[in-house]
PDB file of C-alpha atoms and ligand atoms in Angstrom:
ATOM      1  CA  MET A 206      -5.042 -23.052  90.947  1.00 73.00           C
ATOM      2  CA  ASN A 207      -8.474 -21.456  91.275  1.00 85.00           C
ATOM      3  CA  ALA A 208      -9.839 -21.284  94.810  1.00 94.00           C
ATOM      4  CA  ALA A 209     -12.599 -23.731  95.702  1.00 96.00           C
ATOM      5  CA  LEU A 210     -14.587 -20.721  96.815  1.00 97.00           C
ATOM      6  CA  GLU A 211     -13.946 -17.042  96.453  1.00 97.00           C
ATOM      7  CA  ILE A 212     -16.360 -14.509  97.866  1.00 97.00           C
ATOM      8  CA  GLN A 213     -15.977 -10.775  97.582  1.00 97.00           C
ATOM      9  CA  SER A 214     -18.342  -8.230  99.019  1.00 97.00           C
ATOM     10  CA  LEU A 215     -21.364 -10.480  99.390  1.00 98.00           C
ATOM     11  CA  ASN A 216     -24.517  -8.922 100.784  1.00 97.00           C
ATOM     12  CA  VAL A 217     -27.807 -10.477 101.793  1.00 97.00           C
ATOM     13  CA  ALA A 218     -30.834  -8.602 103.047  1.00 96.00           C
ATOM     14  CA  ILE A 219     -34.099 -10.065 104.257  1.00 92.00           C
ATOM     15  CA  ASP A 220     -37.079  -7.699 104.162  1.00 92.00           C
ATOM     16  CA  ARG A 221     -34.543  -4.936 103.479  1.00 91.00           C
ATOM     17  CA  ILE A 222     -32.745  -5.670 106.731  1.00 94.00           C
ATOM     18  CA  PRO A 223     -29.060  -6.369 106.038  1.00 94.00           C
ATOM     19  CA  ILE A 224     -28.210  -9.847 107.305  1.00 96.00           C
ATOM     20  CA  LEU A 225     -24.777 -10.331 105.694  1.00 97.00           C
ATOM     21  CA  ARG A 226     -22.596  -7.317 105.055  1.00 97.00           C
ATOM     22  CA  ASP A 227     -19.688  -7.151 102.611  1.00 97.00           C
ATOM     23  CA  VAL A 228     -18.587 -10.693 103.291  1.00 97.00           C
ATOM     24  CA  CYS A 229     -15.190 -11.678 101.869  1.00 97.00           C
ATOM     25  CA  LEU A 230     -13.989 -15.235 102.291  1.00 97.00           C
ATOM     26  CA  GLU A 231     -11.796 -17.714 100.477  1.00 97.00           C
ATOM     27  CA  VAL A 232     -11.546 -21.471 100.605  1.00 97.00           C
ATOM     28  CA  PRO A 233      -8.292 -22.549  98.954  1.00 96.00           C
ATOM     29  CA  ALA A 234      -8.603 -25.781  96.981  1.00 95.00           C
ATOM     30  CA  GLY A 235      -8.351 -28.834  99.213  1.00 95.00           C
ATOM     31  CA  LYS A 236      -8.535 -26.850 102.456  1.00 96.00           C
ATOM     32  CA  MET A 237     -10.951 -26.910 105.342  1.00 96.00           C
ATOM     33  CA  VAL A 238     -12.157 -23.565 106.595  1.00 97.00           C
ATOM     34  CA  GLY A 239     -13.923 -22.885 109.889  1.00 97.00           C
ATOM     35  CA  LEU A 240     -16.783 -20.383 110.095  1.00 97.00           C
ATOM     36  CA  ILE A 241     -17.252 -19.578 113.752  1.00 97.00           C
ATOM     37  CA  GLY A 242     -20.026 -17.445 115.166  1.00 96.00           C
ATOM     38  CA  ARG A 243     -22.805 -17.462 117.704  1.00 95.00           C
ATOM     39  CA  ASN A 244     -26.397 -18.374 116.985  1.00 94.00           C
ATOM     40  CA  GLY A 245     -27.938 -15.766 114.746  1.00 94.00           C
ATOM     41  CA  ALA A 246     -24.565 -14.493 113.486  1.00 96.00           C
ATOM     42  CA  GLY A 247     -25.389 -15.455 109.896  1.00 96.00           C
ATOM     43  CA  LYS A 248     -23.667 -18.811 109.278  1.00 97.00           C
ATOM     44  CA  THR A 249     -26.714 -20.541 107.818  1.00 96.00           C
ATOM     45  CA  THR A 250     -27.618 -17.495 105.755  1.00 97.00           C
ATOM     46  CA  LEU A 251     -24.114 -17.409 104.264  1.00 97.00           C
ATOM     47  CA  MET A 252     -24.252 -21.094 103.310  1.00 97.00           C
ATOM     48  CA  ARG A 253     -27.709 -20.739 101.796  1.00 96.00           C
ATOM     49  CA  ALA A 254     -26.527 -17.670  99.882  1.00 96.00           C
ATOM     50  CA  ILE A 255     -23.539 -19.584  98.461  1.00 97.00           C
ATOM     51  CA  MET A 256     -25.899 -22.380  97.370  1.00 95.00           C
ATOM     52  CA  GLY A 257     -28.163 -19.925  95.565  1.00 93.00           C
ATOM     53  CA  LEU A 258     -31.047 -20.649  97.910  1.00 92.00           C
ATOM     54  CA  MET A 259     -31.685 -16.980  98.601  1.00 91.00           C
ATOM     55  CA  PRO A 260     -31.229 -13.689  96.760  1.00 93.00           C
ATOM     56  CA  VAL A 261     -27.720 -12.369  97.071  1.00 95.00           C
ATOM     57  CA  LYS A 262     -25.632  -9.503  95.765  1.00 95.00           C
ATOM     58  CA  ALA A 263     -21.953 -10.195  95.431  1.00 97.00           C
ATOM     59  CA  GLU A 264     -19.069  -8.623  93.583  1.00 97.00           C
ATOM     60  CA  ARG A 265     -17.636 -12.079  93.218  1.00 97.00           C
ATOM     61  CA  LEU A 266     -18.963 -15.535  94.089  1.00 97.00           C
ATOM     62  CA  MET A 267     -16.808 -18.065  92.302  1.00 96.00           C
ATOM     63  CA  SER A 268     -15.946 -21.716  92.684  1.00 95.00           C
ATOM     64  CA  ALA A 269     -13.070 -23.215  90.697  1.00 91.00           C
ATOM     65  CA  GLY A 270     -13.438 -20.495  88.082  1.00 91.00           C
ATOM     66  CA  MET A 271     -17.252 -20.762  87.812  1.00 94.00           C
ATOM     67  CA  ASP A 272     -19.560 -17.896  88.650  1.00 96.00           C
ATOM     68  CA  LEU A 273     -22.020 -19.386  91.125  1.00 96.00           C
ATOM     69  CA  GLN A 274     -24.443 -16.513  90.628  1.00 94.00           C
ATOM     70  CA  GLN A 275     -25.035 -17.814  87.105  1.00 94.00           C
ATOM     71  CA  LEU A 276     -25.811 -21.382  88.192  1.00 93.00           C
ATOM     72  CA  LYS A 277     -29.030 -22.973  89.412  1.00 89.00           C
ATOM     73  CA  PRO A 278     -28.967 -25.205  92.509  1.00 86.00           C
ATOM     74  CA  PHE A 279     -29.094 -28.418  90.423  1.00 87.00           C
ATOM     75  CA  GLN A 280     -26.121 -27.181  88.387  1.00 91.00           C
ATOM     76  CA  LEU A 281     -24.170 -26.684  91.595  1.00 93.00           C
ATOM     77  CA  ALA A 282     -24.949 -30.274  92.586  1.00 91.00           C
ATOM     78  CA  ARG A 283     -23.712 -31.544  89.215  1.00 90.00           C
ATOM     79  CA  ARG A 284     -20.487 -29.623  89.733  1.00 92.00           C
ATOM     80  CA  GLY A 285     -19.874 -31.284  93.068  1.00 94.00           C
ATOM     81  CA  ILE A 286     -20.972 -28.438  95.342  1.00 96.00           C
ATOM     82  CA  SER A 287     -23.202 -29.440  98.204  1.00 96.00           C
ATOM     83  CA  TYR A 288     -24.634 -28.291 101.523  1.00 94.00           C
ATOM     84  CA  MET A 289     -25.507 -30.144 104.699  1.00 95.00           C
ATOM     85  CA  PRO A 290     -28.177 -28.171 106.554  1.00 93.00           C
ATOM     86  CA  GLU A 291     -28.060 -27.940 110.322  1.00 88.00           C
ATOM     87  CA  ASP A 292     -31.480 -29.549 110.725  1.00 82.00           C
ATOM     88  CA  ARG A 293     -31.037 -32.914 109.091  1.00 73.00           C
ATOM     89  CA  ARG A 294     -34.164 -32.908 106.944  1.00 83.00           C
ATOM     90  CA  LEU A 295     -34.158 -36.615 106.172  1.00 92.00           C
ATOM     91  CA  ILE A 296     -37.351 -38.107 104.820  1.00 94.00           C
ATOM     92  CA  PRO A 297     -38.487 -40.327 107.714  1.00 93.00           C
ATOM     93  CA  SER A 298     -40.402 -42.904 105.675  1.00 95.00           C
ATOM     94  CA  LEU A 299     -37.552 -43.545 103.211  1.00 96.00           C
ATOM     95  CA  THR A 300     -34.676 -45.881 103.967  1.00 97.00           C
ATOM     96  CA  VAL A 301     -31.228 -44.585 104.737  1.00 97.00           C
ATOM     97  CA  GLU A 302     -29.992 -45.542 101.272  1.00 97.00           C
ATOM     98  CA  GLU A 303     -32.952 -43.895  99.569  1.00 97.00           C
ATOM     99  CA  ASN A 304     -32.294 -40.703 101.524  1.00 97.00           C
ATOM    100  CA  ILE A 305     -28.659 -40.748 100.421  1.00 97.00           C
ATOM    101  CA  LEU A 306     -29.634 -41.369  96.802  1.00 96.00           C
ATOM    102  CA  LEU A 307     -32.253 -38.606  96.700  1.00 94.00           C
ATOM    103  CA  PRO A 308     -29.890 -35.853  95.515  1.00 92.00           C
ATOM    104  CA  ALA A 309     -28.597 -38.188  92.793  1.00 92.00           C
ATOM    105  CA  TRP A 310     -32.144 -38.773  91.523  1.00 91.00           C
ATOM    106  CA  ALA A 311     -33.128 -35.131  91.865  1.00 88.00           C
ATOM    107  CA  ASN A 312     -30.059 -33.861  90.022  1.00 87.00           C
ATOM    108  CA  SER A 313     -29.575 -36.760  87.587  1.00 86.00           C
ATOM    109  CA  ILE A 314     -26.134 -37.627  88.903  1.00 85.00           C
ATOM    110  CA  ARG A 315     -24.930 -40.547  86.811  1.00 86.00           C
ATOM    111  CA  GLU A 316     -22.147 -41.923  88.959  1.00 90.00           C
ATOM    112  CA  ALA A 317     -24.469 -42.509  91.951  1.00 92.00           C
ATOM    113  CA  LYS A 318     -23.407 -46.139  92.411  1.00 94.00           C
ATOM    114  CA  GLU A 319     -19.688 -45.342  92.609  1.00 94.00           C
ATOM    115  CA  ARG A 320     -20.344 -42.445  94.942  1.00 94.00           C
ATOM    116  CA  LEU A 321     -22.486 -44.608  97.199  1.00 96.00           C
ATOM    117  CA  GLU A 322     -19.635 -47.101  97.478  1.00 96.00           C
ATOM    118  CA  TRP A 323     -17.190 -44.328  98.314  1.00 95.00           C
ATOM    119  CA  ILE A 324     -19.587 -42.985 100.986  1.00 97.00           C
ATOM    120  CA  TYR A 325     -20.049 -46.443 102.527  1.00 97.00           C
ATOM    121  CA  GLY A 326     -16.277 -46.842 102.546  1.00 96.00           C
ATOM    122  CA  LEU A 327     -15.973 -43.621 104.520  1.00 96.00           C
ATOM    123  CA  MET A 328     -18.806 -44.558 106.897  1.00 97.00           C
ATOM    124  CA  PRO A 329     -19.209 -48.346 107.069  1.00 97.00           C
ATOM    125  CA  GLU A 330     -21.676 -47.915 109.941  1.00 96.00           C
ATOM    126  CA  VAL A 331     -24.057 -46.175 107.534  1.00 97.00           C
ATOM    127  CA  ALA A 332     -23.818 -49.141 105.163  1.00 97.00           C
ATOM    128  CA  ASP A 333     -24.797 -51.360 108.101  1.00 96.00           C
ATOM    129  CA  PHE A 334     -28.109 -49.568 108.563  1.00 95.00           C
ATOM    130  CA  ARG A 335     -28.752 -48.696 104.925  1.00 96.00           C
ATOM    131  CA  ASP A 336     -32.079 -50.589 104.830  1.00 97.00           C
ATOM    132  CA  ARG A 337     -33.550 -49.013 107.944  1.00 97.00           C
ATOM    133  CA  ARG A 338     -36.040 -46.208 107.661  1.00 96.00           C
ATOM    134  CA  ALA A 339     -34.651 -42.825 108.670  1.00 94.00           C
ATOM    135  CA  LEU A 340     -37.248 -42.528 111.435  1.00 91.00           C
ATOM    136  CA  GLN A 341     -35.737 -45.564 113.172  1.00 92.00           C
ATOM    137  CA  LEU A 342     -32.360 -43.884 113.663  1.00 92.00           C
ATOM    138  CA  SER A 343     -31.002 -41.954 116.620  1.00 88.00           C
ATOM    139  CA  GLY A 344     -30.289 -38.248 116.194  1.00 86.00           C
ATOM    140  CA  GLY A 345     -26.560 -38.922 115.880  1.00 87.00           C
ATOM    141  CA  GLN A 346     -27.042 -41.630 113.248  1.00 90.00           C
ATOM    142  CA  GLN A 347     -29.270 -39.254 111.310  1.00 91.00           C
ATOM    143  CA  LYS A 348     -26.452 -36.726 111.318  1.00 92.00           C
ATOM    144  CA  LEU A 349     -24.158 -39.277 109.652  1.00 93.00           C
ATOM    145  CA  VAL A 350     -26.822 -39.996 107.056  1.00 95.00           C
ATOM    146  CA  ALA A 351     -27.278 -36.274 106.402  1.00 95.00           C
ATOM    147  CA  LEU A 352     -23.522 -36.052 105.822  1.00 95.00           C
ATOM    148  CA  ALA A 353     -23.685 -39.093 103.550  1.00 96.00           C
ATOM    149  CA  ARG A 354     -26.477 -37.477 101.565  1.00 96.00           C
ATOM    150  CA  ALA A 355     -24.501 -34.228 101.216  1.00 96.00           C
ATOM    151  CA  LEU A 356     -21.543 -36.269  99.958  1.00 96.00           C
ATOM    152  CA  MET A 357     -23.586 -37.816  97.153  1.00 95.00           C
ATOM    153  CA  PRO A 358     -23.237 -34.676  95.024  1.00 93.00           C
ATOM    154  CA  GLY A 359     -20.566 -32.975  97.119  1.00 91.00           C
ATOM    155  CA  HIS A 360     -17.230 -34.180  95.858  1.00 91.00           C
ATOM    156  CA  ASN A 361     -15.634 -30.758  95.301  1.00 94.00           C
ATOM    157  CA  LEU A 362     -16.937 -28.204  97.768  1.00 97.00           C
ATOM    158  CA  LEU A 363     -18.914 -29.122 100.845  1.00 97.00           C
ATOM    159  CA  LEU A 364     -20.655 -26.710 103.201  1.00 97.00           C
ATOM    160  CA  LEU A 365     -21.291 -28.264 106.602  1.00 97.00           C
ATOM    161  CA  ASP A 366     -23.637 -26.227 108.781  1.00 96.00           C
ATOM    162  CA  GLU A 367     -22.927 -26.963 112.448  1.00 95.00           C
ATOM    163  CA  PRO A 368     -22.374 -30.692 111.949  1.00 94.00           C
ATOM    164  CA  PHE A 369     -21.533 -31.190 115.638  1.00 93.00           C
ATOM    165  CA  GLU A 370     -24.609 -29.423 116.977  1.00 90.00           C
ATOM    166  CA  GLY A 371     -26.583 -31.711 119.295  1.00 86.00           C
ATOM    167  CA  VAL A 372     -24.318 -34.721 118.672  1.00 88.00           C
ATOM    168  CA  ALA A 373     -23.320 -36.869 121.675  1.00 89.00           C
ATOM    169  CA  PRO A 374     -19.559 -36.963 122.498  1.00 89.00           C
ATOM    170  CA  VAL A 375     -18.874 -40.497 121.199  1.00 88.00           C
ATOM    171  CA  LEU A 376     -20.465 -39.744 117.898  1.00 90.00           C
ATOM    172  CA  SER A 377     -18.859 -36.335 117.547  1.00 90.00           C
ATOM    173  CA  GLN A 378     -15.489 -38.080 117.810  1.00 91.00           C
ATOM    174  CA  ARG A 379     -16.501 -40.373 114.972  1.00 92.00           C
ATOM    175  CA  LEU A 380     -17.849 -37.444 112.976  1.00 93.00           C
ATOM    176  CA  THR A 381     -14.506 -35.647 113.459  1.00 94.00           C
ATOM    177  CA  GLU A 382     -12.708 -38.677 112.009  1.00 94.00           C
ATOM    178  CA  VAL A 383     -15.018 -38.884 109.013  1.00 95.00           C
ATOM    179  CA  ILE A 384     -14.676 -35.158 108.268  1.00 95.00           C
ATOM    180  CA  ALA A 385     -10.881 -35.354 108.643  1.00 94.00           C
ATOM    181  CA  ASN A 386     -10.861 -38.148 106.059  1.00 93.00           C
ATOM    182  CA  LEU A 387     -12.726 -35.945 103.579  1.00 93.00           C
ATOM    183  CA  ARG A 388      -9.726 -33.681 103.409  1.00 84.00           C
ATOM    184  CA  LYS A 389      -7.512 -36.610 102.524  1.00 86.00           C
ATOM    185  CA  ASP A 390      -9.823 -37.184  99.569  1.00 89.00           C
ATOM    186  CA  GLY A 391      -9.177 -33.647  98.372  1.00 89.00           C
ATOM    187  CA  LEU A 392     -12.516 -32.032  99.220  1.00 96.00           C
ATOM    188  CA  SER A 393     -12.679 -28.351 100.077  1.00 97.00           C
ATOM    189  CA  VAL A 394     -14.901 -27.706 103.068  1.00 97.00           C
ATOM    190  CA  ILE A 395     -16.501 -24.924 105.066  1.00 97.00           C
ATOM    191  CA  LEU A 396     -17.451 -26.090 108.514  1.00 97.00           C
ATOM    192  CA  SER A 397     -19.505 -23.840 110.779  1.00 97.00           C
ATOM    193  CA  GLU A 398     -19.644 -24.041 114.529  1.00 96.00           C
ATOM    194  CA  SER A 399     -20.798 -21.728 117.321  1.00 95.00           C
ATOM    195  CA  ASP A 400     -17.398 -22.070 119.019  1.00 92.00           C
ATOM    196  CA  ASP A 401     -14.297 -23.879 117.866  1.00 86.00           C
ATOM    197  CA  VAL A 402     -14.490 -26.881 120.185  1.00 89.00           C
ATOM    198  CA  HIS A 403     -14.606 -29.502 117.433  1.00 88.00           C
ATOM    199  CA  SER A 404     -13.449 -27.598 114.399  1.00 88.00           C
ATOM    200  CA  ALA A 405     -10.119 -26.427 115.894  1.00 90.00           C
ATOM    201  CA  LYS A 406      -8.622 -29.875 115.289  1.00 88.00           C
ATOM    202  CA  LEU A 407      -9.873 -30.011 111.730  1.00 93.00           C
ATOM    203  CA  VAL A 408      -9.566 -26.699 109.977  1.00 95.00           C
ATOM    204  CA  ASP A 409      -6.673 -25.042 108.150  1.00 95.00           C
ATOM    205  CA  LEU A 410      -7.961 -21.524 108.649  1.00 94.00           C
ATOM    206  CA  VAL A 411     -10.736 -19.791 110.480  1.00 96.00           C
ATOM    207  CA  TYR A 412     -13.154 -16.994 109.729  1.00 97.00           C
ATOM    208  CA  ARG A 413     -15.230 -15.455 112.455  1.00 97.00           C
ATOM    209  CA  ILE A 414     -18.735 -14.158 111.819  1.00 97.00           C
ATOM    210  CA  GLU A 415     -20.482 -11.699 114.052  1.00 96.00           C
ATOM    211  CA  ARG A 416     -23.766  -9.946 113.245  1.00 95.00           C
ATOM    212  CA  GLY A 417     -23.363 -10.636 109.568  1.00 95.00           C
ATOM    213  CA  VAL A 418     -19.774  -9.401 109.329  1.00 95.00           C
ATOM    214  CA  VAL A 419     -16.974 -11.851 108.567  1.00 95.00           C
ATOM    215  CA  THR A 420     -13.395 -11.386 109.684  1.00 94.00           C
ATOM    216  CA  ALA A 421     -10.388 -13.596 109.018  1.00 87.00           C
ATOM    217  CA  ARG A 422      -8.603 -14.792 112.102  1.00 74.00           C
TER     218      ARG A 422
HETATM  219  P1  ATP B 100     -28.172 -20.387 113.979  1.00 90.08           P
HETATM  220  O1  ATP B 100     -27.182 -21.382 114.413  1.00 90.08           O
HETATM  221  O2  ATP B 100     -29.026 -19.892 115.093  1.00 90.08           O
HETATM  222  O3  ATP B 100     -28.940 -20.801 112.764  1.00 90.08           O
HETATM  223  P2  ATP B 100     -26.699 -18.655 112.242  1.00 90.08           P
HETATM  224  O4  ATP B 100     -25.363 -18.064 112.521  1.00 90.08           O
HETATM  225  O5  ATP B 100     -26.755 -19.759 111.270  1.00 90.08           O
HETATM  226  O6  ATP B 100     -27.321 -19.086 113.596  1.00 90.08           O
HETATM  227  P3  ATP B 100     -28.669 -17.352 110.608  1.00 90.08           P
HETATM  228  O7  ATP B 100     -29.672 -18.432 110.760  1.00 90.08           O
HETATM  229  O8  ATP B 100     -27.953 -17.225 109.332  1.00 90.08           O
HETATM  230  O9  ATP B 100     -27.611 -17.450 111.784  1.00 90.08           O
HETATM  231  O10 ATP B 100     -29.383 -15.958 110.926  1.00 90.08           O
HETATM  232  C1  ATP B 100     -28.724 -14.706 110.800  1.00 90.08           C
HETATM  233  C2  ATP B 100     -29.663 -13.581 111.130  1.00 90.08           C
HETATM  234  O11 ATP B 100     -30.618 -13.474 110.112  1.00 90.08           O
HETATM  235  C3  ATP B 100     -30.419 -13.747 112.437  1.00 90.08           C
HETATM  236  O12 ATP B 100     -30.480 -12.518 113.081  1.00 90.08           O
HETATM  237  C4  ATP B 100     -31.795 -14.196 111.980  1.00 90.08           C
HETATM  238  O13 ATP B 100     -32.767 -13.756 112.884  1.00 90.08           O
HETATM  239  C5  ATP B 100     -31.934 -13.493 110.652  1.00 90.08           C
HETATM  240  N1  ATP B 100     -32.781 -14.270 109.719  1.00 90.08           N
HETATM  241  C6  ATP B 100     -32.461 -15.439 109.124  1.00 90.08           C
HETATM  242  N2  ATP B 100     -33.452 -15.867 108.321  1.00 90.08           N
HETATM  243  C7  ATP B 100     -34.427 -14.936 108.403  1.00 90.08           C
HETATM  244  C8  ATP B 100     -35.737 -14.792 107.811  1.00 90.08           C
HETATM  245  N3  ATP B 100     -36.220 -15.688 106.968  1.00 90.08           N
HETATM  246  N4  ATP B 100     -36.437 -13.695 108.138  1.00 90.08           N
HETATM  247  C9  ATP B 100     -35.957 -12.758 108.992  1.00 90.08           C
HETATM  248  N5  ATP B 100     -34.738 -12.835 109.576  1.00 90.08           N
HETATM  249  C10 ATP B 100     -33.996 -13.901 109.303  1.00 90.08           C
END
């Protein structure tokens, strides 16, 4: 089976300064992979590069046999590839449900209703506050909504950028459960964290990133 993500010799430079250097990484289908590195190591840059949100040079950047370098961000969304940014970026004046549906509207995803039901099944607490405006939620609740929104398109490959960052202990336990359940549903996931406090329990394999260089561990 094709890997959910296969990266060979990926390089990113910003203002000619190399930020990611010769990154090689693989996410086998249905597996959860940890990407561990300190602040500034390059985790966010790598996720944005995979999503085509910044210029990248790679020998190979493939997902399930597709060349991601040939696809536009909306085409990635339609193929079930999605990214949850570290800063939640919800639209405060929209309701929770509207925030979750945004990527479906933006990318013309037809099965939005079914996906919404699946998401509410995974996180019934989000269904409970679906009509509240995002600005009325606590930081932790917003994190769940950001995950819900990423799951709207993201049914194949999901990139979670530091999902546990700034989340209170009770909620991070809940978040761990929800993320563990994603694997049962066959998603392939990259999960970044500055250390492996939360991800250790979740991931099948770990890559470490330091100053833009990735090593398998
Ligand atoms: P953090 O958790 O702090 O976001 P990170 O591992 O996600 O850490 P990145 O945000 O990917 O790290 O940053 C990697 C490096 O690239 C850092 O040294 C950062 O200063 C640099 N960098 C990122 N974006 C830019 C930019 N737009 N201009 C200049 N340098 C940048």
